GROMACS .gro file of C-alpha atoms in nm:
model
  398
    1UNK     CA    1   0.000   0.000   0.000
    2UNK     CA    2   0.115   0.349  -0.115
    3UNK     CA    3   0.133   0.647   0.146
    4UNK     CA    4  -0.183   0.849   0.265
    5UNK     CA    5  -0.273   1.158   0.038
    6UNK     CA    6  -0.136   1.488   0.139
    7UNK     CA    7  -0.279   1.803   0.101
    8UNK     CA    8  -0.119   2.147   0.154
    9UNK     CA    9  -0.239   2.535   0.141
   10UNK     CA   10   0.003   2.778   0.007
   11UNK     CA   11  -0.107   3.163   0.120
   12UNK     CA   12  -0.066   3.432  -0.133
   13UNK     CA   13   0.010   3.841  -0.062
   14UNK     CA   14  -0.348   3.864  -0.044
   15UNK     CA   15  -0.536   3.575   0.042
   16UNK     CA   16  -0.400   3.379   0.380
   17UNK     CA   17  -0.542   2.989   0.343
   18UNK     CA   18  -0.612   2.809   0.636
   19UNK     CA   19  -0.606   2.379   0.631
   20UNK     CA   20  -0.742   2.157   0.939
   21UNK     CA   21  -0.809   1.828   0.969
   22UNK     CA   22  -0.570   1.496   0.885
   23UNK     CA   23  -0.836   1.324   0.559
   24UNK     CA   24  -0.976   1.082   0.751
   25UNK     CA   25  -1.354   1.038   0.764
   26UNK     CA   26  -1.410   1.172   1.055
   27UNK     CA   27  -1.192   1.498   1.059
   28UNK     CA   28  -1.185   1.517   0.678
   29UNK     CA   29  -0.965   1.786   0.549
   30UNK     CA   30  -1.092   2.166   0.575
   31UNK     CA   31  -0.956   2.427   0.406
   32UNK     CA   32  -1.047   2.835   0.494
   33UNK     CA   33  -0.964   3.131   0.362
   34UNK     CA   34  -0.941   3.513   0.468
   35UNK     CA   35  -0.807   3.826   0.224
   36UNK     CA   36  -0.494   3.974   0.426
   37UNK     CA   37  -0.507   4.311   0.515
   38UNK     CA   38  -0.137   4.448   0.548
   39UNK     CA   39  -0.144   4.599   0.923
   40UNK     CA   40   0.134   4.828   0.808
   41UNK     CA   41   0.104   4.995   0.462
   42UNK     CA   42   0.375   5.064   0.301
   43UNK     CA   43   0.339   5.487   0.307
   44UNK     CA   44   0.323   5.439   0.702
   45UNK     CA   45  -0.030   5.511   0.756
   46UNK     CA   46  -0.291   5.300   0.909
   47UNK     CA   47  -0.504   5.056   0.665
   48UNK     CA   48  -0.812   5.201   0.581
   49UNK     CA   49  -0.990   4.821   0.475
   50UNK     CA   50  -1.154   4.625   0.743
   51UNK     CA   51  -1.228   4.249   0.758
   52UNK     CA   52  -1.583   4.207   0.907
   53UNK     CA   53  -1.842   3.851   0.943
   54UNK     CA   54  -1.965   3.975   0.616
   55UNK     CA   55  -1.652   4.044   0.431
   56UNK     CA   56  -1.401   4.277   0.336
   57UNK     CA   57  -1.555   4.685   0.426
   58UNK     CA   58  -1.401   5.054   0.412
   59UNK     CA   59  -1.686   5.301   0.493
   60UNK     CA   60  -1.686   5.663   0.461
   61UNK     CA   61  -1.555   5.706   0.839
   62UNK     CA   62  -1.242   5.590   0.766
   63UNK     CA   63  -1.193   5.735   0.436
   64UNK     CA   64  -1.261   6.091   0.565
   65UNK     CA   65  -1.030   6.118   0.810
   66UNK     CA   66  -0.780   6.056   0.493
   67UNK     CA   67  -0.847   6.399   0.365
   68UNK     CA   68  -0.773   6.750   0.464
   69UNK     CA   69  -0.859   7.073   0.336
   70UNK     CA   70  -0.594   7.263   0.129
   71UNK     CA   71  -0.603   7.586  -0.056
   72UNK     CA   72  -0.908   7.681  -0.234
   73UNK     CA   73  -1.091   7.389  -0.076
   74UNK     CA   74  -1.299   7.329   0.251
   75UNK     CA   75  -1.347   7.040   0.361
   76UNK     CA   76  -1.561   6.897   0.648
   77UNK     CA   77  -1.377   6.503   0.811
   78UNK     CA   78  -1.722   6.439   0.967
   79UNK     CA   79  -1.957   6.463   0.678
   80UNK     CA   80  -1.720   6.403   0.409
   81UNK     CA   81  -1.833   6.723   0.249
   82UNK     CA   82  -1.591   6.927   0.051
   83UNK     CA   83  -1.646   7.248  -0.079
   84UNK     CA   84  -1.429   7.420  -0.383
   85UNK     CA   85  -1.308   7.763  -0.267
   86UNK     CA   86  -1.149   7.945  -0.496
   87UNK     CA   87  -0.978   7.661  -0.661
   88UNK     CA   88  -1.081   7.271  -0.744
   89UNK     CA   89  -0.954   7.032  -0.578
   90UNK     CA   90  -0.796   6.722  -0.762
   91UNK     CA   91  -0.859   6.341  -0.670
   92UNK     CA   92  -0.734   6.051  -0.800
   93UNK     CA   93  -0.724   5.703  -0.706
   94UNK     CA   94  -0.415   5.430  -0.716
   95UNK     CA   95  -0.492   5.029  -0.772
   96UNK     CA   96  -0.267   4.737  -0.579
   97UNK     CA   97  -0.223   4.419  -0.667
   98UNK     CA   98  -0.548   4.305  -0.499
   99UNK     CA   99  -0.798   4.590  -0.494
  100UNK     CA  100  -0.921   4.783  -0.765
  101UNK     CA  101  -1.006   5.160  -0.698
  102UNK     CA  102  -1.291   5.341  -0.825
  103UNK     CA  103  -1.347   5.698  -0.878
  104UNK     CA  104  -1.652   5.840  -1.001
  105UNK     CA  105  -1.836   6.261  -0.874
  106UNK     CA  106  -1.680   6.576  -0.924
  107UNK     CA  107  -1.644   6.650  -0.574
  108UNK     CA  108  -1.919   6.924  -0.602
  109UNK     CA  109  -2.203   6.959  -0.358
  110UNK     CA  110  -2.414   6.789  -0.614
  111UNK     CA  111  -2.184   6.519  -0.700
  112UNK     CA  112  -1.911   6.423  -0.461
  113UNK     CA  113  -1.642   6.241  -0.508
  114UNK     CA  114  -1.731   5.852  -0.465
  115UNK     CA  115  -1.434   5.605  -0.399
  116UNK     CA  116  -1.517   5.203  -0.413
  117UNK     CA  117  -1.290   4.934  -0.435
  118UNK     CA  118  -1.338   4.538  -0.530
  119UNK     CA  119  -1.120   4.235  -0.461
  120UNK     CA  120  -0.879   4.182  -0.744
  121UNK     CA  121  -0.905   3.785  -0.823
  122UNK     CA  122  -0.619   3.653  -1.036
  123UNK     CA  123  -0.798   3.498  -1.361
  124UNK     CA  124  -0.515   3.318  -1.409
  125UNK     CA  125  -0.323   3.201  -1.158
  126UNK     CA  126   0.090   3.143  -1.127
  127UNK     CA  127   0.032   2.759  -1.173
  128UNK     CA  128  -0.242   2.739  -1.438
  129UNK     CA  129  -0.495   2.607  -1.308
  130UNK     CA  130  -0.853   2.766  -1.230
  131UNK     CA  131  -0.846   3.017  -0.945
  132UNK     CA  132  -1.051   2.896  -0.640
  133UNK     CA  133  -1.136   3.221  -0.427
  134UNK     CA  134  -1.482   3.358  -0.564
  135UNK     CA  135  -1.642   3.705  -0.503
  136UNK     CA  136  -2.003   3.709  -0.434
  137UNK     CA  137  -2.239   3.957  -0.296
  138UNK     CA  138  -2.112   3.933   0.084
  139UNK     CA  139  -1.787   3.887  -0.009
  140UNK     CA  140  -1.537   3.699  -0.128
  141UNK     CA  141  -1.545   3.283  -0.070
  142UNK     CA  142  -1.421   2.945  -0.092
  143UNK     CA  143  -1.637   2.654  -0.038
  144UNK     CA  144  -1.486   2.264   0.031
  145UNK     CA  145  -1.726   2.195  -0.316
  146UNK     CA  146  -1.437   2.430  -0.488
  147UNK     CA  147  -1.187   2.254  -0.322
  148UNK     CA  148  -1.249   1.876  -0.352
  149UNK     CA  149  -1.187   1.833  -0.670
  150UNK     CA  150  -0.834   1.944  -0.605
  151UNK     CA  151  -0.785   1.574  -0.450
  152UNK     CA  152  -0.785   1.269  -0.620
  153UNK     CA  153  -0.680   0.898  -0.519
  154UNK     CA  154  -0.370   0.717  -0.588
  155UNK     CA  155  -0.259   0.386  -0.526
  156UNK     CA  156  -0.431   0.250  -0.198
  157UNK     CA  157  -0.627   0.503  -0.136
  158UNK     CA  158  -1.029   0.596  -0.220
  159UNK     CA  159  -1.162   0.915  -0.275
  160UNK     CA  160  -1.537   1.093  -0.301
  161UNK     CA  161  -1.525   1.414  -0.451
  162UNK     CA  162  -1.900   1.463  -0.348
  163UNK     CA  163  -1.830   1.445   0.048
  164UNK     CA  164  -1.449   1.505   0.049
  165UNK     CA  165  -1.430   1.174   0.213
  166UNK     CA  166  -1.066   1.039   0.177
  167UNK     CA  167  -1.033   0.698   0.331
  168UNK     CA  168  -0.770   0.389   0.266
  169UNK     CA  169  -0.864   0.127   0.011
  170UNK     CA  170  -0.727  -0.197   0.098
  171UNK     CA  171  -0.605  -0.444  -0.259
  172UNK     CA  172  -0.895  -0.708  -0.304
  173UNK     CA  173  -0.659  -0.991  -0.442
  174UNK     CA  174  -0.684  -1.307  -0.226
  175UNK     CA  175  -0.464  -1.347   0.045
  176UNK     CA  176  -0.480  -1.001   0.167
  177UNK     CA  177  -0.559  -0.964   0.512
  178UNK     CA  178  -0.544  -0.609   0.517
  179UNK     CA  179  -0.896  -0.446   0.675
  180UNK     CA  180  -1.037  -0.237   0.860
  181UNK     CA  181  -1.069  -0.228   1.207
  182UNK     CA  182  -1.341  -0.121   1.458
  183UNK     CA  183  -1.180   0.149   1.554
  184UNK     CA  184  -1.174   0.276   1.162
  185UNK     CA  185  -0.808   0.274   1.152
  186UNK     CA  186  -0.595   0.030   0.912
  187UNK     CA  187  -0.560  -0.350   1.043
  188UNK     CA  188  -0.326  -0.664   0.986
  189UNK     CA  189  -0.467  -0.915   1.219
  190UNK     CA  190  -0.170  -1.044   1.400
  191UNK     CA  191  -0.094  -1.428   1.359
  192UNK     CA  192  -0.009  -1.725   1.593
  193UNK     CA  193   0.406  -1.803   1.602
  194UNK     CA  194   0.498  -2.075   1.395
  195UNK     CA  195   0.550  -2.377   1.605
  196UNK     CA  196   0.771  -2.651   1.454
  197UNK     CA  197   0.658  -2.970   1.508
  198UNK     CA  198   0.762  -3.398   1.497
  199UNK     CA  199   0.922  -3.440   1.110
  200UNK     CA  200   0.970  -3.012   1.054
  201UNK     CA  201   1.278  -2.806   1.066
  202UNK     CA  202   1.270  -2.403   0.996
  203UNK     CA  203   1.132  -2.101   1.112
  204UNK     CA  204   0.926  -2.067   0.837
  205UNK     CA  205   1.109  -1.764   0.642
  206UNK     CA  206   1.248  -1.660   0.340
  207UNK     CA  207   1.566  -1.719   0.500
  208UNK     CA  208   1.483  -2.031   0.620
  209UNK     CA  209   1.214  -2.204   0.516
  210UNK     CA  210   0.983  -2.456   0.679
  211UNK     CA  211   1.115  -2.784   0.577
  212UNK     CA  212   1.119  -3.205   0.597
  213UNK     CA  213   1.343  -3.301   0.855
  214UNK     CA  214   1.384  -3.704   0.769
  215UNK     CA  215   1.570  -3.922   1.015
  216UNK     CA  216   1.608  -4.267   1.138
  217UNK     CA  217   1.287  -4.465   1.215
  218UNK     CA  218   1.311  -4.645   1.521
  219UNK     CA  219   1.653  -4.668   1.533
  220UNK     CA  220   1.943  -4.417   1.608
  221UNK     CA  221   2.197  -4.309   1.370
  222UNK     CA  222   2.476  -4.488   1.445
  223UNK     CA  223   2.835  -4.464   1.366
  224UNK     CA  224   2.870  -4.759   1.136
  225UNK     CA  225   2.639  -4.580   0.901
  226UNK     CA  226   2.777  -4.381   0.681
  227UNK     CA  227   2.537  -4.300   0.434
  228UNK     CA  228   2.396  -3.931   0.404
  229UNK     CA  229   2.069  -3.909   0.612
  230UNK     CA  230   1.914  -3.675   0.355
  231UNK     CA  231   2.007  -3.861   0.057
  232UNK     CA  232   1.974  -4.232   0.191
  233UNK     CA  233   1.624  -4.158   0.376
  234UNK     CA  234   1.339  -4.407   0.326
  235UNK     CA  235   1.094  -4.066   0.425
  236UNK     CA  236   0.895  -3.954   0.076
  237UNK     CA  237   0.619  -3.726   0.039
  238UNK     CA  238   0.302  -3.899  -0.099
  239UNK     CA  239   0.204  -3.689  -0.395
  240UNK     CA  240  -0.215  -3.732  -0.362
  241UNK     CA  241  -0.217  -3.675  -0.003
  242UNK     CA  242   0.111  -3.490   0.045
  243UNK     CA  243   0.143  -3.663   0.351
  244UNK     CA  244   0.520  -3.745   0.451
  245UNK     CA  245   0.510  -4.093   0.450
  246UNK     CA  246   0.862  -4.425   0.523
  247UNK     CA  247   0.811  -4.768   0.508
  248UNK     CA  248   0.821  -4.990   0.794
  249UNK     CA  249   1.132  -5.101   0.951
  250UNK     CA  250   1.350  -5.353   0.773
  251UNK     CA  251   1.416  -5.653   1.048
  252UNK     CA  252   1.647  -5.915   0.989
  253UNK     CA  253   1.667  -6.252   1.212
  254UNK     CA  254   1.873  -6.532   1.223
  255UNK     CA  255   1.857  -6.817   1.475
  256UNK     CA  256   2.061  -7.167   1.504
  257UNK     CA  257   1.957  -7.465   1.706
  258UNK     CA  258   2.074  -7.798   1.724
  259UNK     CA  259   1.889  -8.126   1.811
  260UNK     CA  260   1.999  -8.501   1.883
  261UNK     CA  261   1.736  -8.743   1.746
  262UNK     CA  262   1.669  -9.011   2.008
  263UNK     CA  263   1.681  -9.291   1.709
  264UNK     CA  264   1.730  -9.587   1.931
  265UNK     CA  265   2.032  -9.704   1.689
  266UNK     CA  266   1.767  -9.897   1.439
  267UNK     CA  267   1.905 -10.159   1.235
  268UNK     CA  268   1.818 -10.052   0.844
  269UNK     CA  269   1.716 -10.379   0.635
  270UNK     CA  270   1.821 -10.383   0.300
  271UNK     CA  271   1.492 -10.264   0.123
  272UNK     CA  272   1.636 -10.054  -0.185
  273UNK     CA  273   1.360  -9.781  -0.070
  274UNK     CA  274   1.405  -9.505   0.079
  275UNK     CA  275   1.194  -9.464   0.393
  276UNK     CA  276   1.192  -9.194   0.697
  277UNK     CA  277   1.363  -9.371   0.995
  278UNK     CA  278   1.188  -9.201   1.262
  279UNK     CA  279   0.878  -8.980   1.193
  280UNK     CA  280   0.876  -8.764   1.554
  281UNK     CA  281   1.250  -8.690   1.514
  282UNK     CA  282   1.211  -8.378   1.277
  283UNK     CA  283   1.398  -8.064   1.274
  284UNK     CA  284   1.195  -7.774   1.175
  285UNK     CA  285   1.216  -7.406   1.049
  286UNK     CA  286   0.905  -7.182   1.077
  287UNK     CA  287   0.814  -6.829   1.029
  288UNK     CA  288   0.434  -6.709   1.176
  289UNK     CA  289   0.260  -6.463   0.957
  290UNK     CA  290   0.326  -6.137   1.105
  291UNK     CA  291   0.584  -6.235   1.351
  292UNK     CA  292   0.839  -5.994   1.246
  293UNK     CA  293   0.612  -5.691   1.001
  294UNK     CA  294   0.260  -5.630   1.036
  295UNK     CA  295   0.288  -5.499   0.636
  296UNK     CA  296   0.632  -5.653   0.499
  297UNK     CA  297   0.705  -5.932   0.266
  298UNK     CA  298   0.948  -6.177   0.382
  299UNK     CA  299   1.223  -6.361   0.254
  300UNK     CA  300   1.244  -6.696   0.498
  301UNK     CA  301   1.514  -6.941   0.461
  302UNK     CA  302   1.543  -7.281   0.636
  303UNK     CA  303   1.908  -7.455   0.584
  304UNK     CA  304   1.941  -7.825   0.776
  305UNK     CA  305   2.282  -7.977   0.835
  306UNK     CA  306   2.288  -8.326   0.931
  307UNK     CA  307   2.541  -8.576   1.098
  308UNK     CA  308   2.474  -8.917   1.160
  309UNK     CA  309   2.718  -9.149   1.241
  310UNK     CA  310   2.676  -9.515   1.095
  311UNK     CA  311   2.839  -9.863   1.090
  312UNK     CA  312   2.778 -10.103   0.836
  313UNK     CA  313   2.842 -10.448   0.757
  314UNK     CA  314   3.110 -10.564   0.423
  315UNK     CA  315   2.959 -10.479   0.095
  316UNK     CA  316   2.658 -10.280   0.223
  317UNK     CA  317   2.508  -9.989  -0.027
  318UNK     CA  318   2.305  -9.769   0.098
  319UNK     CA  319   2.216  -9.375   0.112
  320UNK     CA  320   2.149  -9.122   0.372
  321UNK     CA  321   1.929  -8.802   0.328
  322UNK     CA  322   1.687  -8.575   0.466
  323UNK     CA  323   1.294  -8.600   0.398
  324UNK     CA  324   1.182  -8.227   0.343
  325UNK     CA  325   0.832  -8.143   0.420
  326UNK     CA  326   0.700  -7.754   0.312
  327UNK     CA  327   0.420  -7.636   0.477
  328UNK     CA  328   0.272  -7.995   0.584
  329UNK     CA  329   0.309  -8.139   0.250
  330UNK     CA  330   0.459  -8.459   0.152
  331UNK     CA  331   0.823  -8.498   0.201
  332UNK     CA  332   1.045  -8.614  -0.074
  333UNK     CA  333   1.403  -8.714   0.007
  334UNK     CA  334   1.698  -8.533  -0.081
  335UNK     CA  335   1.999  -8.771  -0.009
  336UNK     CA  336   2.323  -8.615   0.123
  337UNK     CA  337   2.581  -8.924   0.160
  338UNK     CA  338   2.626  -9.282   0.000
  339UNK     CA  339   2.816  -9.585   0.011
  340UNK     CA  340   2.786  -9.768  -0.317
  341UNK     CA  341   3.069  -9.944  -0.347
  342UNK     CA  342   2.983 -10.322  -0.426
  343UNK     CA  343   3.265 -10.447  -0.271
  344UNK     CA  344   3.331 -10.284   0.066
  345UNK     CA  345   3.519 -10.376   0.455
  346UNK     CA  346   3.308 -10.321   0.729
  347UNK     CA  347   3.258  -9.978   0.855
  348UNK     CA  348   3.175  -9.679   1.074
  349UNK     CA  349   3.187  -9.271   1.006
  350UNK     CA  350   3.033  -8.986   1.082
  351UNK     CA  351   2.864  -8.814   0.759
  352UNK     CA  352   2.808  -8.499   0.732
  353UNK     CA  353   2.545  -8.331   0.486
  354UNK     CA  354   2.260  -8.034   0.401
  355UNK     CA  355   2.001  -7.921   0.245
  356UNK     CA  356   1.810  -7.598   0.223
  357UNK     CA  357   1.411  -7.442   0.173
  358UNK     CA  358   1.379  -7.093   0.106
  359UNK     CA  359   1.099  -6.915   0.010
  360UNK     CA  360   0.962  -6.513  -0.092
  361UNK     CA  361   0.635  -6.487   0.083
  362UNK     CA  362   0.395  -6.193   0.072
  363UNK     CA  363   0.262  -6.012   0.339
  364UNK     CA  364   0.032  -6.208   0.663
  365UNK     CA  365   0.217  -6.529   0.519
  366UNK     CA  366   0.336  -6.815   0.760
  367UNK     CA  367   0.580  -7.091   0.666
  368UNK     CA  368   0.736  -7.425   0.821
  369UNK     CA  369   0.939  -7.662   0.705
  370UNK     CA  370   1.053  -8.058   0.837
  371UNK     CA  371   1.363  -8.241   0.782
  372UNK     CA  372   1.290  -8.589   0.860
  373UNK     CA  373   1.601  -8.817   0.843
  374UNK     CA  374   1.596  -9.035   0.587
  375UNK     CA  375   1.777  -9.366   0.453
  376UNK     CA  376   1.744  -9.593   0.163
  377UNK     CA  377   1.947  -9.918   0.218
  378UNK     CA  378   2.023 -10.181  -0.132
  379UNK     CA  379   2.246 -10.422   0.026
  380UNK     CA  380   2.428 -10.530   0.381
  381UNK     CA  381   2.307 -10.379   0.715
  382UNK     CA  382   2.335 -10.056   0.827
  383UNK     CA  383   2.310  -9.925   1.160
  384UNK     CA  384   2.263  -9.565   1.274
  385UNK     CA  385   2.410  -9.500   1.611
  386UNK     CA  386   2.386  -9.101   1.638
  387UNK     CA  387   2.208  -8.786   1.415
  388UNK     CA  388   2.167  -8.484   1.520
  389UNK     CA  389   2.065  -8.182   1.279
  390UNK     CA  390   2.196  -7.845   1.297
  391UNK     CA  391   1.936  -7.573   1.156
  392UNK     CA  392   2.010  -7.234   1.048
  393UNK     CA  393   1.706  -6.979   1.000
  394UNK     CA  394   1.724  -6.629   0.823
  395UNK     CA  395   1.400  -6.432   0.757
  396UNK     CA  396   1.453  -6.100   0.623
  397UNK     CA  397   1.212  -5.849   0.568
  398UNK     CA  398   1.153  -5.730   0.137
   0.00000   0.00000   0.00000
């Protein structure tokens, strides 16, 4: 918003101007005038015009006492009356700047001299425009209706050249909370502080601006990371909702356990199938739906390492394995160690052997998976005398 209109009165050597009032509604601006009357003439004497509530005056009273009788001439101050002698008297009259003189009589009984005078009003004034100060029949004048259309409105401002009334005139674009208020003056209603809250950094200036402030999730930042925070963040801003928005934790798990299978050191009959030796000595891997995300995909692996130590009898064939069941399905074997020699001492070792199950599951998803030991005999006797499975477990969330 511009600043408030001004207005100014400049006097003249004959008119003194007058302005009150500050252009607001209620003390709008007011603007008086009065002719001057110089209080000390420039021949000395005392001025003869007289400012009255009806306007400017010079009566006969004080123009008498002006004039004295000389040769020839008689003359009487309190009538006015003058009276040729011998000789005629001469008058004349002299015009200033702002009054015009008037002489009319002979100064004979019949027909005196008569002196009147009028208000000279510039018809063109110094700065071209239209003079303001009017004569009427009581006087000279000059009414705010002459003087309002002097004023006009500029930026941020409104004007009524019918009342005078100048007032402010706040922009109607949007966003503006310029108004008034109830006390008529100009108001910006103040505005609550900025508070910065959880996920915001700035104070919300030019300077520095309100912005994202993306960290760790439930984790701290610790020194073996040594990525850039802002650049490695997970934190993105959703572009429908323009919500700020990370995805859940990543959680990663591993476990190992081992277990001894009470087998009872069975003696395997040379069947040439292959057949799970004991069906309550499992080892198993399992992952509950939801265990580790609420919302994640998981990648689940199950890896089974088996030792079994055997003794078998000269020439015996046979395999060992694991039977793997997924999810309570049947269990095929997957062998791990043979003796197929067909010609062979007696024996005894301890074999050592794995196999693995991994799976990608979606989200809610639960998984399990058996290892049954296993054996598949062709010739001789075999005889178990110890297994025991090591299992490793890694679930990872995607």
């Amino acid at each position: 918003m511009g600043e408030g209109t001004v207005l100014r009165v400049t006097d003249t050597a004959t008119v003194d101007l007058t302005l009150s009032g500050d252009g607001t509604t209620g003390t709008p601006y007011d603007v008086s005038a009065t002719v001057r009357v110089d209080p000390a003439p420039p021949g000395g004497g005392d001025q003869l015009l007289q400012a009255g509530p009806d306007g400017l005056f010079l009566e006969c009273e004080q123009v008498r006492g002006c004039l004295v009788a000389g040769d020839g001439i008689e003359y009487d101050p309190a009538t006015g009356e003058i009276a040729a002698t011998l000789s005629p008297t001469e008058l004349e009259v002299t015009d200033s700047t702002t009054v015009d003189l008037t002489l009319s009589g002979d100064g004979s009984a019949g027909t005196p001299y008569n002196i009147t005078g009028a208000v000279i009003l510039d018809p063109t004034p110094p700065q071209g425009g239209g003079n303001l100060i009017q004569a009427g029949a009581d006087g000279i004048f000059l009414e705010c209706t002459d003087v309002r259309g002097c004023v006009s409105a500029g930026d941020g401002a409104a004007y009524d050249d019918a009342t005078g009334v100048i007032s402010a005139r706040p922009s109607t674009d949007a966003g503006n909370s310029l108004s008034l208020g109830t006390d008529g003056g100009l108001l910006v209603p103040a505005t609550d502080q900025l508070t910065v809250g959880c996920g915001l950094q700035g104070e919300g200036t030019a300077e520095d601006p309100l912005a994202a402030f993306p960290i760790a999730g439930e984790r701290a930042w610790t020194a073996d990371w040594s990525c850039d925070a802002a650049a490695h963040s997970t934190l993105r801003c959703d572009p429908g909702s323009g919500a700020l928005w990370t995805p859940p934790e990543h959680t990663t798990s591993m476990v190992t356990a081992q277990q001894l299978h009470p087998l009872g050191s069975p003696a395997m009959p040379a069947t040439g199938t292959t057949v799970i030796i004991n069906s309550t000595a499992f080892a198993e891997g399992r992952y509950d739906a939801d265990t580790m995300t609420a919302c994640r995909g998981v990648s689940f692996s199950a890896a089974f390492e088996a030792h079994a130590e055997v003794s078998w009898t000269a020439n015996a064939q046979f395999d060992l394995g694991l039977a793997v069941s997924v999810n309570g399905g049947t269990a095929p074997v997957r062998l791990g160690y043979s003796e197929l020699a067909a010609t062979s001492p007696i024996g005894r070792r301890r074999a050592s052997f794995s196999v693995s199950q991994a799976a990608v599951l979606p989200p809610h998803t639960g998984y399990f998976v058996r290892a049954y030991p296993a054996i598949r005999v062709f010739t001789g006797t075999v005889t178990i005398h110890q297994w025991i499975t090591d299992t490793h477990l890694i679930a990872s969330t995607r």
